mmCIF file of C-alpha atoms and ligand atoms in Angstrom:
data_model
loop_
_atom_site.group_PDB
_atom_site.id
_atom_site.type_symbol
_atom_site.label_atom_id
_atom_site.label_comp_id
_atom_site.label_asym_id
_atom_site.label_seq_id
_atom_site.Cartn_x
_atom_site.Cartn_y
_atom_site.Cartn_z
ATOM 1 C CA MET A 165 34.111 100.114 232.572
ATOM 2 C CA THR A 166 37.201 98.642 231.735
ATOM 3 C CA ASP A 167 36.049 98.004 227.551
ATOM 4 C CA PRO A 168 35.791 102.103 225.896
ATOM 5 C CA ALA A 169 34.712 99.740 222.896
ATOM 6 C CA ALA A 170 32.068 98.383 224.366
ATOM 7 C CA GLY A 171 30.431 101.808 225.148
ATOM 8 C CA VAL A 172 27.480 101.568 227.399
ATOM 9 C CA ALA A 173 24.294 100.402 225.255
ATOM 10 C CA GLY A 174 24.146 97.099 226.599
ATOM 11 C CA THR A 175 22.082 95.314 225.044
ATOM 12 C CA GLY A 176 19.431 97.400 223.361
ATOM 13 C CA PRO A 177 16.292 99.713 224.516
ATOM 14 C CA ASP A 178 14.084 97.535 227.630
ATOM 15 C CA GLU A 179 10.288 97.527 227.035
ATOM 16 C CA ALA A 180 10.531 100.783 230.135
ATOM 17 C CA ASP A 181 12.723 102.877 227.686
ATOM 18 C CA TRP A 182 10.170 101.887 224.631
ATOM 19 C CA ALA A 183 7.391 103.146 226.376
ATOM 20 C CA ALA A 184 9.580 106.604 227.857
ATOM 21 C CA ALA A 185 9.719 106.638 224.094
ATOM 22 C CA VAL A 186 5.992 105.914 222.860
ATOM 23 C CA ALA A 187 4.483 108.321 225.578
ATOM 24 C CA ALA A 188 7.190 111.209 225.508
ATOM 25 C CA VAL A 189 5.316 111.254 221.879
ATOM 26 C CA ARG A 190 1.876 110.691 222.101
ATOM 27 C CA ASP A 191 1.453 113.588 225.230
ATOM 28 C CA LEU A 192 3.009 115.972 223.583
ATOM 29 C CA PRO A 193 0.048 119.149 223.579
ATOM 30 C CA ALA A 194 -1.206 119.755 220.792
ATOM 31 C CA ASP A 195 1.280 122.296 220.257
ATOM 32 C CA ALA A 196 4.620 121.699 221.189
ATOM 33 C CA GLN A 197 7.870 121.888 219.444
ATOM 34 C CA VAL A 198 9.732 119.167 217.864
ATOM 35 C CA GLN A 199 13.575 119.419 217.490
ATOM 36 C CA LEU A 200 14.324 116.558 215.568
ATOM 37 C CA ILE A 201 18.644 116.720 214.719
ATOM 38 C CA CYS A 202 21.144 114.408 213.399
ATOM 39 C CA HIS A 203 24.934 114.378 213.799
ATOM 40 C CA VAL A 204 27.062 116.511 211.851
ATOM 41 C CA ASN A 205 28.026 115.761 208.536
ATOM 42 C CA PRO A 206 25.159 114.359 208.534
ATOM 43 C CA ASP A 207 25.568 110.245 205.932
ATOM 44 C CA GLY A 208 22.046 108.668 204.816
ATOM 45 C CA ASP A 209 21.665 107.108 208.161
ATOM 46 C CA ALA A 210 21.947 110.452 209.633
ATOM 47 C CA LEU A 211 19.098 111.727 206.971
ATOM 48 C CA GLY A 212 17.282 109.054 205.784
ATOM 49 C CA SER A 213 16.274 108.285 210.118
ATOM 50 C CA MET A 214 15.796 111.785 211.130
ATOM 51 C CA LEU A 215 13.818 112.984 207.944
ATOM 52 C CA GLY A 216 11.406 109.497 207.535
ATOM 53 C CA PHE A 217 10.812 109.666 210.951
ATOM 54 C CA GLY A 218 9.366 113.173 211.081
ATOM 55 C CA LEU A 219 7.769 112.327 207.990
ATOM 56 C CA GLY A 220 5.651 109.606 210.639
ATOM 57 C CA LEU A 221 5.647 112.317 212.905
ATOM 58 C CA ARG A 222 3.634 114.924 210.208
ATOM 59 C CA GLN A 223 1.284 111.582 209.996
ATOM 60 C CA LEU A 224 0.887 111.852 213.709
ATOM 61 C CA GLY A 225 -0.314 115.391 213.437
ATOM 62 C CA VAL A 226 3.025 116.864 215.004
ATOM 63 C CA ARG A 227 2.866 120.879 212.763
ATOM 64 C CA GLN A 228 5.439 122.247 214.786
ATOM 65 C CA LEU A 229 8.133 120.469 213.254
ATOM 66 C CA ARG A 230 12.189 121.001 212.532
ATOM 67 C CA ALA A 231 14.769 119.340 211.916
ATOM 68 C CA THR A 232 18.030 119.708 211.212
ATOM 69 C CA PHE A 233 22.085 119.469 212.076
ATOM 70 C CA PRO A 234 24.757 120.906 213.356
ATOM 71 C CA GLY A 235 27.608 122.803 210.691
ATOM 72 C CA PRO A 236 26.704 125.230 206.718
ATOM 73 C CA PRO A 237 22.478 123.126 206.089
ATOM 74 C CA GLU A 238 24.197 121.896 202.734
ATOM 75 C CA VAL A 239 22.821 118.613 201.698
ATOM 76 C CA PRO A 240 25.172 116.233 200.498
ATOM 77 C CA GLU A 241 23.940 115.570 196.137
ATOM 78 C CA PRO A 242 22.870 112.341 196.758
ATOM 79 C CA PHE A 243 20.567 113.041 199.167
ATOM 80 C CA ARG A 244 18.718 116.168 197.444
ATOM 81 C CA ALA A 245 15.922 113.298 196.803
ATOM 82 C CA LEU A 246 15.354 112.533 200.243
ATOM 83 C CA PRO A 247 11.316 113.185 200.733
ATOM 84 C CA GLY A 248 10.912 115.581 204.075
ATOM 85 C CA LEU A 249 13.317 118.142 203.282
ATOM 86 C CA ASP A 250 11.407 120.649 203.873
ATOM 87 C CA LEU A 251 11.064 120.364 207.048
ATOM 88 C CA LEU A 252 14.646 121.095 207.481
ATOM 89 C CA VAL A 253 15.949 124.052 209.232
ATOM 90 C CA ALA A 254 19.296 125.355 209.155
ATOM 91 C CA GLU A 255 20.651 124.881 212.776
ATOM 92 C CA GLN A 256 19.801 129.231 213.699
ATOM 93 C CA ASP A 257 16.448 128.160 213.149
ATOM 94 C CA ALA A 258 16.150 125.104 215.423
ATOM 95 C CA TYR A 259 13.787 125.937 217.375
ATOM 96 C CA PRO A 260 15.705 127.666 220.747
ATOM 97 C CA ALA A 261 13.269 125.242 223.938
ATOM 98 C CA PRO A 262 11.740 122.856 221.917
ATOM 99 C CA ASP A 263 9.313 120.904 224.113
ATOM 100 C CA LEU A 264 10.782 117.048 223.170
ATOM 101 C CA VAL A 265 14.522 117.070 221.074
ATOM 102 C CA VAL A 266 15.002 113.964 219.306
ATOM 103 C CA CYS A 267 18.414 112.475 218.388
ATOM 104 C CA PHE A 268 19.607 110.811 215.719
ATOM 105 C CA ASP A 269 22.761 108.085 214.269
ATOM 106 C CA ALA A 270 24.690 109.917 216.932
ATOM 107 C CA ALA A 271 27.310 108.163 219.480
ATOM 108 C CA SER A 272 27.511 111.425 221.474
ATOM 109 C CA GLU A 273 27.222 115.509 222.438
ATOM 110 C CA SER A 274 30.147 116.188 220.444
ATOM 111 C CA ARG A 275 28.570 114.930 217.347
ATOM 112 C CA LEU A 276 25.816 117.567 217.743
ATOM 113 C CA GLY A 277 28.216 120.197 217.646
ATOM 114 C CA GLY A 278 26.250 123.443 219.069
ATOM 115 C CA LEU A 279 22.811 122.266 219.221
ATOM 116 C CA VAL A 280 24.055 120.312 221.919
ATOM 117 C CA ASP A 281 22.344 122.855 224.136
ATOM 118 C CA ARG A 282 18.591 121.594 222.836
ATOM 119 C CA LEU A 283 19.231 118.659 225.468
ATOM 120 C CA ALA A 284 18.954 121.004 227.946
ATOM 121 C CA THR A 285 16.349 123.349 226.904
ATOM 122 C CA ALA A 286 14.584 121.010 225.784
ATOM 123 C CA GLY A 287 11.507 119.209 227.464
ATOM 124 C CA THR A 288 12.597 116.041 226.196
ATOM 125 C CA ALA A 289 15.511 114.125 224.796
ATOM 126 C CA LEU A 290 15.222 111.881 222.865
ATOM 127 C CA VAL A 291 18.436 109.163 221.341
ATOM 128 C CA LEU A 292 17.410 107.270 218.662
ATOM 129 C CA ASP A 293 21.404 105.363 217.617
ATOM 130 C CA HIS A 294 23.051 102.096 217.182
ATOM 131 C CA HIS A 295 26.620 102.789 218.124
ATOM 132 C CA ALA A 296 28.260 100.432 220.467
ATOM 133 C CA SER A 297 30.114 103.361 222.276
ATOM 134 C CA ASN A 298 26.651 105.724 222.504
ATOM 135 C CA THR A 299 27.639 107.755 225.924
ATOM 136 C CA MET A 300 23.004 107.240 227.352
ATOM 137 C CA PHE A 301 22.638 111.506 226.851
ATOM 138 C CA GLY A 302 19.588 111.456 226.566
ATOM 139 C CA GLY A 303 16.751 111.492 228.838
ATOM 140 C CA ILE A 304 15.428 108.609 227.105
ATOM 141 C CA ASN A 305 17.911 106.225 225.132
ATOM 142 C CA LEU A 306 17.168 104.158 222.840
ATOM 143 C CA VAL A 307 20.017 102.345 221.763
ATOM 144 C CA ASP A 308 20.332 99.416 220.286
ATOM 145 C CA PRO A 309 24.306 98.285 219.314
ATOM 146 C CA ARG A 310 22.509 95.122 217.445
ATOM 147 C CA ALA A 311 20.697 97.159 215.240
ATOM 148 C CA ALA A 312 22.029 97.518 212.182
ATOM 149 C CA ALA A 313 20.823 101.093 211.397
ATOM 150 C CA THR A 314 19.484 103.791 213.906
ATOM 151 C CA SER A 315 16.434 103.443 211.194
ATOM 152 C CA VAL A 316 15.797 100.415 212.754
ATOM 153 C CA VAL A 317 15.436 101.505 215.978
ATOM 154 C CA ALA A 318 13.167 105.124 214.170
ATOM 155 C CA GLU A 319 10.656 101.586 212.760
ATOM 156 C CA GLU A 320 10.293 99.977 215.156
ATOM 157 C CA LEU A 321 9.180 103.691 217.322
ATOM 158 C CA LEU A 322 7.167 103.932 214.253
ATOM 159 C CA ALA A 323 5.145 101.685 214.672
ATOM 160 C CA ARG A 324 4.846 100.914 218.902
ATOM 161 C CA LEU A 325 3.293 104.773 218.122
ATOM 162 C CA GLY A 326 0.548 103.072 215.153
ATOM 163 C CA VAL A 327 2.547 104.869 212.341
ATOM 164 C CA ARG A 328 1.341 103.082 209.644
ATOM 165 C CA LEU A 329 5.122 103.553 206.264
ATOM 166 C CA ASP A 330 3.865 105.581 203.599
ATOM 167 C CA ALA A 331 6.108 105.784 200.712
ATOM 168 C CA GLY A 332 8.022 108.573 201.896
ATOM 169 C CA ILE A 333 8.741 107.704 205.159
ATOM 170 C CA ALA A 334 10.031 104.582 204.319
ATOM 171 C CA GLU A 335 12.097 106.127 201.695
ATOM 172 C CA GLY A 336 14.721 107.417 204.189
ATOM 173 C CA LEU A 337 14.495 105.034 206.450
ATOM 174 C CA TYR A 338 15.830 102.723 203.142
ATOM 175 C CA VAL A 339 18.202 104.215 202.502
ATOM 176 C CA ALA A 340 19.611 104.678 205.080
ATOM 177 C CA LEU A 341 19.102 101.095 205.821
ATOM 178 C CA THR A 342 21.200 100.405 202.724
ATOM 179 C CA THR A 343 23.916 102.527 203.354
ATOM 180 C CA ASP A 344 24.720 101.569 206.872
ATOM 181 C CA THR A 345 24.362 97.372 205.627
ATOM 182 C CA GLY A 346 27.032 98.603 202.165
ATOM 183 C CA SER A 347 23.136 98.026 200.239
ATOM 184 C CA PHE A 348 22.892 94.310 202.777
ATOM 185 C CA ARG A 349 26.315 92.875 203.309
ATOM 186 C CA PHE A 350 27.340 94.277 205.856
ATOM 187 C CA GLU A 351 27.539 91.005 209.328
ATOM 188 C CA ALA A 352 24.674 93.377 210.276
ATOM 189 C CA THR A 353 22.416 92.659 207.301
ATOM 190 C CA THR A 354 20.506 90.004 209.804
ATOM 191 C CA PRO A 355 17.247 88.499 208.545
ATOM 192 C CA ALA A 356 15.167 91.129 210.335
ATOM 193 C CA VAL A 357 16.499 93.640 208.163
ATOM 194 C CA HIS A 358 15.435 92.227 205.275
ATOM 195 C CA GLU A 359 12.205 92.376 206.363
ATOM 196 C CA LEU A 360 11.720 95.356 206.912
ATOM 197 C CA ALA A 361 13.831 96.613 203.827
ATOM 198 C CA ALA A 362 10.409 94.042 203.184
ATOM 199 C CA ARG A 363 8.157 96.249 205.302
ATOM 200 C CA LEU A 364 9.754 99.467 203.081
ATOM 201 C CA LEU A 365 9.120 98.215 199.230
ATOM 202 C CA ALA A 366 5.749 96.640 200.126
ATOM 203 C CA THR A 367 4.872 100.927 200.393
ATOM 204 C CA GLY A 368 6.606 101.668 196.503
ATOM 205 C CA ILE A 369 9.728 102.896 196.727
ATOM 206 C CA ARG A 370 11.864 102.456 193.584
ATOM 207 C CA PRO A 371 15.260 100.617 194.772
ATOM 208 C CA GLY A 372 16.584 100.672 191.144
ATOM 209 C CA ASP A 373 16.301 104.969 191.278
ATOM 210 C CA ILE A 374 17.424 105.412 195.001
ATOM 211 C CA SER A 375 20.261 103.349 194.749
ATOM 212 C CA ARG A 376 21.295 105.368 191.845
ATOM 213 C CA ARG A 377 21.082 109.014 193.176
ATOM 214 C CA VAL A 378 22.833 107.294 196.564
ATOM 215 C CA PHE A 379 25.304 105.303 195.400
ATOM 216 C CA ASP A 380 26.458 104.950 191.924
ATOM 217 C CA THR A 381 26.334 109.552 190.639
ATOM 218 C CA ARG A 382 29.368 111.082 190.909
ATOM 219 C CA PRO A 383 30.618 114.112 189.291
ATOM 220 C CA PHE A 384 33.535 113.582 186.766
ATOM 221 C CA GLY A 385 35.845 115.677 188.705
ATOM 222 C CA ALA A 386 34.912 112.937 191.383
ATOM 223 C CA VAL A 387 35.621 109.831 189.284
ATOM 224 C CA ARG A 388 39.289 112.473 188.187
ATOM 225 C CA LEU A 389 39.877 112.819 191.564
ATOM 226 C CA PHE A 390 39.247 109.842 193.267
ATOM 227 C CA GLY A 391 42.070 108.247 190.499
ATOM 228 C CA GLU A 392 44.559 110.379 192.172
ATOM 229 C CA VAL A 393 43.526 109.811 195.506
ATOM 230 C CA MET A 394 43.572 106.236 195.035
ATOM 231 C CA CYS A 395 47.076 106.198 193.057
ATOM 232 C CA ARG A 396 48.577 107.623 196.305
ATOM 233 C CA ALA A 397 47.136 104.601 198.675
ATOM 234 C CA ARG A 398 50.023 103.338 200.808
ATOM 235 C CA LEU A 399 50.028 99.635 202.257
ATOM 236 C CA GLU A 400 51.485 98.544 205.466
ATOM 237 C CA PRO A 401 51.911 94.538 205.680
ATOM 238 C CA ALA A 402 53.150 94.385 208.786
ATOM 239 C CA ALA A 403 50.523 97.106 210.893
ATOM 240 C CA ALA A 404 48.106 96.038 213.317
ATOM 241 C CA GLY A 405 49.496 93.584 215.049
ATOM 242 C CA GLY A 406 50.722 91.599 210.747
ATOM 243 C CA ASN A 407 47.343 92.332 208.827
ATOM 244 C CA GLY A 408 48.285 94.810 207.031
ATOM 245 C CA LEU A 409 46.636 98.553 206.884
ATOM 246 C CA VAL A 410 45.582 100.386 203.746
ATOM 247 C CA TRP A 411 45.382 104.207 203.046
ATOM 248 C CA THR A 412 45.106 107.221 201.477
ATOM 249 C CA TYR A 413 44.200 110.917 202.202
ATOM 250 C CA ALA A 414 42.575 113.807 200.173
ATOM 251 C CA THR A 415 42.818 117.515 201.043
ATOM 252 C CA LEU A 416 41.195 120.397 200.840
ATOM 253 C CA ASP A 417 43.406 121.279 197.130
ATOM 254 C CA ASP A 418 42.773 118.325 196.144
ATOM 255 C CA LEU A 419 38.972 118.602 196.290
ATOM 256 C CA ALA A 420 39.219 122.945 194.845
ATOM 257 C CA ARG A 421 41.556 121.736 191.927
ATOM 258 C CA HIS A 422 39.076 119.347 191.126
ATOM 259 C CA ASP A 423 35.895 121.714 192.070
ATOM 260 C CA GLN A 424 34.026 118.914 194.273
ATOM 261 C CA ARG A 425 32.570 118.876 197.212
ATOM 262 C CA PRO A 426 34.156 117.008 200.494
ATOM 263 C CA TYR A 427 31.246 114.806 200.767
ATOM 264 C CA VAL A 428 31.878 113.055 197.337
ATOM 265 C CA LEU A 429 35.199 112.245 199.113
ATOM 266 C CA GLU A 430 32.540 109.783 201.164
ATOM 267 C CA ALA A 431 32.978 107.237 199.183
ATOM 268 C CA LEU A 432 36.663 106.922 199.468
ATOM 269 C CA ILE A 433 36.632 104.353 202.228
ATOM 270 C CA ASP A 434 34.746 101.379 199.668
ATOM 271 C CA SER A 435 37.222 101.627 196.903
ATOM 272 C CA VAL A 436 40.394 100.988 199.441
ATOM 273 C CA ARG A 437 38.687 98.927 201.989
ATOM 274 C CA CYS A 438 38.672 95.690 198.969
ATOM 275 C CA THR A 439 42.327 95.415 199.206
ATOM 276 C CA ALA A 440 42.616 91.888 199.979
ATOM 277 C CA GLU A 441 46.732 92.951 201.812
ATOM 278 C CA ALA A 442 44.942 94.481 204.453
ATOM 279 C CA ASP A 443 42.277 93.531 207.113
ATOM 280 C CA VAL A 444 42.404 97.225 207.795
ATOM 281 C CA SER A 445 41.969 100.831 205.880
ATOM 282 C CA CYS A 446 41.774 104.271 206.261
ATOM 283 C CA VAL A 447 40.582 107.730 204.611
ATOM 284 C CA VAL A 448 42.087 110.092 206.098
ATOM 285 C CA LYS A 449 40.624 113.498 204.605
ATOM 286 C CA GLN A 450 41.162 116.379 205.413
ATOM 287 C CA VAL A 451 37.948 119.873 207.029
ATOM 288 C CA ARG A 452 40.749 122.202 208.365
ATOM 289 C CA PRO A 453 44.674 122.521 207.265
ATOM 290 C CA ASP A 454 44.782 121.214 210.713
ATOM 291 C CA GLU A 455 41.929 118.860 211.403
ATOM 292 C CA TRP A 456 41.457 115.226 209.363
ATOM 293 C CA ALA A 457 38.287 113.186 209.686
ATOM 294 C CA VAL A 458 38.346 110.118 209.128
ATOM 295 C CA SER A 459 36.856 106.741 208.239
ATOM 296 C CA MET A 460 38.319 103.376 209.543
ATOM 297 C CA ARG A 461 36.536 100.019 208.560
ATOM 298 C CA SER A 462 37.662 96.459 209.493
ATOM 299 C CA LYS A 463 37.655 93.040 207.999
ATOM 300 C CA GLY A 464 37.092 91.873 211.385
ATOM 301 C CA ALA A 465 40.408 90.418 213.028
ATOM 302 C CA VAL A 466 41.235 94.761 214.723
ATOM 303 C CA ASP A 467 37.812 96.360 217.046
ATOM 304 C CA VAL A 468 38.464 99.730 215.015
ATOM 305 C CA SER A 469 36.017 101.288 216.914
ATOM 306 C CA ARG A 470 37.957 101.014 219.564
ATOM 307 C CA VAL A 471 40.552 102.606 217.862
ATOM 308 C CA ALA A 472 38.802 105.352 216.805
ATOM 309 C CA VAL A 473 36.730 106.226 220.534
ATOM 310 C CA ALA A 474 41.095 105.945 221.973
ATOM 311 C CA LEU A 475 41.147 109.053 219.636
ATOM 312 C CA GLY A 476 38.510 110.736 220.825
ATOM 313 C CA GLY A 477 35.502 109.326 217.780
ATOM 314 C CA GLY A 478 33.747 106.505 217.746
ATOM 315 C CA GLY A 479 31.339 103.838 215.696
ATOM 316 C CA HIS A 480 31.408 100.363 215.637
ATOM 317 C CA LYS A 481 33.584 96.862 215.167
ATOM 318 C CA PHE A 482 33.886 97.798 211.580
ATOM 319 C CA ALA A 483 33.435 101.011 210.915
ATOM 320 C CA ALA A 484 34.428 103.685 212.710
ATOM 321 C CA GLY A 485 36.011 107.036 212.631
ATOM 322 C CA PHE A 486 37.359 110.230 214.338
ATOM 323 C CA THR A 487 38.371 113.638 213.988
ATOM 324 C CA GLY A 488 42.538 114.351 213.900
ATOM 325 C CA ARG A 489 44.647 116.927 214.122
ATOM 326 C CA GLY A 490 48.729 117.922 212.532
ATOM 327 C CA SER A 491 49.352 116.772 209.530
ATOM 328 C CA ALA A 492 47.999 113.635 207.899
ATOM 329 C CA ASP A 493 51.107 112.108 208.314
ATOM 330 C CA ASP A 494 50.652 112.500 212.223
ATOM 331 C CA VAL A 495 47.148 110.456 211.619
ATOM 332 C CA VAL A 496 48.075 108.174 210.446
ATOM 333 C CA ALA A 497 51.165 108.076 213.014
ATOM 334 C CA SER A 498 47.935 108.536 215.870
ATOM 335 C CA ILE A 499 46.305 104.843 213.896
ATOM 336 C CA ARG A 500 48.901 102.760 213.726
ATOM 337 C CA ALA A 501 50.133 103.173 217.345
ATOM 338 C CA GLU A 502 46.358 102.460 218.434
ATOM 339 C CA LEU A 503 45.595 99.052 216.876
ATOM 340 C CA ASP A 504 48.398 97.703 218.193
ATOM 341 C CA LYS A 505 47.333 98.934 221.569
ATOM 342 C CA ALA A 506 43.610 97.519 220.779
ATOM 343 C CA LEU A 507 45.687 94.059 219.076
ATOM 344 C CA ILE A 508 47.331 93.680 222.685
ATOM 345 C CA GLY A 509 44.321 94.147 224.380
ATOM 346 C CA ALA A 510 42.140 92.152 222.170
HETATM 347 P P1 AMP B 215 32.277 107.415 208.476
HETATM 348 O O1 AMP B 215 33.621 106.105 207.886
HETATM 349 O O2 AMP B 215 31.848 109.257 207.776
HETATM 350 O O3 AMP B 215 31.884 106.368 207.224
HETATM 351 O O4 AMP B 215 31.905 107.066 210.284
HETATM 352 C C1 AMP B 215 31.878 105.568 210.303
HETATM 353 C C2 AMP B 215 31.440 105.569 211.384
HETATM 354 O O5 AMP B 215 32.076 105.896 212.238
HETATM 355 C C3 AMP B 215 29.724 105.302 211.985
HETATM 356 O O6 AMP B 215 29.041 104.544 212.581
HETATM 357 C C4 AMP B 215 29.660 106.881 212.855
HETATM 358 O O7 AMP B 215 29.439 107.317 213.242
HETATM 359 C C5 AMP B 215 31.335 106.654 213.533
HETATM 360 N N1 AMP B 215 32.405 107.970 213.205
HETATM 361 C C6 AMP B 215 32.636 108.301 212.398
HETATM 362 N N2 AMP B 215 34.006 109.732 212.630
HETATM 363 C C7 AMP B 215 33.373 109.670 213.957
HETATM 364 C C8 AMP B 215 33.988 110.926 215.006
HETATM 365 N N3 AMP B 215 34.625 111.614 214.966
HETATM 366 N N4 AMP B 215 32.875 110.412 216.174
HETATM 367 C C9 AMP B 215 32.503 109.745 216.362
HETATM 368 N N5 AMP B 215 32.019 108.995 215.766
HETATM 369 C C10 AMP B 215 32.468 108.946 214.456
HETATM 370 MN MN1 MN B 216 26.073 108.225 210.446
HETATM 371 MN MN1 MN B 217 24.594 104.699 211.295
#
């Protein structure tokens, strides 16, 4: 593989992959245990796809069904009204050796944290994802890099299983679709995406209420925190081969001073990436004294997934991320260096 950003996901699942996935669900014994897992620090696609799919399995009669993600079992406030939250259990309460494990929106095993052992203890491991950088770590991999969200893949599998979309299933899949397409603004927003949105809306879900909850509601402390963090944004016009880099950072102390939870920082990148003078934007978010969760976005001149993969993370051309170590300045220096390499290799 000469191009790490191209990953090994190719052009998406073939009919044999779909047939294997359908059989893995259809052939489950009546008393089967099914464990759903989404990636660490779950976003709308991870949680929405997992819970929507879970409610679909419940409709099919799967009774022993649990959903989880690695790390503290805290659901970010924007997702606390999602249907199917009753499926969620803490990481330590996941089935130790389920008949079937299904992974959502995780590009690699490392995104499953301490739950990675379930890939080995489960009877079958099914991976649903849409990252080009996916390492194809399941026994069955439904990985479509052209899909706008993991929920696109999840909905197709549900349809092939004969599940009828209802409002509960649809809300999770819709939250997933709107978060990963930036509310239908990003490049991956194909006619098929709008057709899926139409099928989901036809169940009667309320897009205005859902969007307000997911995108447009945050505590006042978060508004003030954003103000501070935006004020320290830096523009480096010469970076990324002259395409420009804009970046900022937020520390654990910033969160503590404003009494905010880390999830509020997820929306920061959207305020930074609108900078006209920069193709690449980035937010460096402290998660431990020496560890940073990095969000990167591109307008197209640079493939940020190359940078992320080179630094141990993953993602897509226009949106990618990785875990950085050291100081915030160290992390940004590593990004600058990889941006230059990505351009040379482009
Ligand atoms: P985010 O900036 O967190 O919204 O993530 C943007 C994209 O990068 C998503 O597709 C994520 O799945 C991916 N991503 C973010 N962080 C990581 C990471 N540490 N490892 C692999 N992929 C990541
Ligand atoms: Mn995700
Ligand atoms: Mn996704």
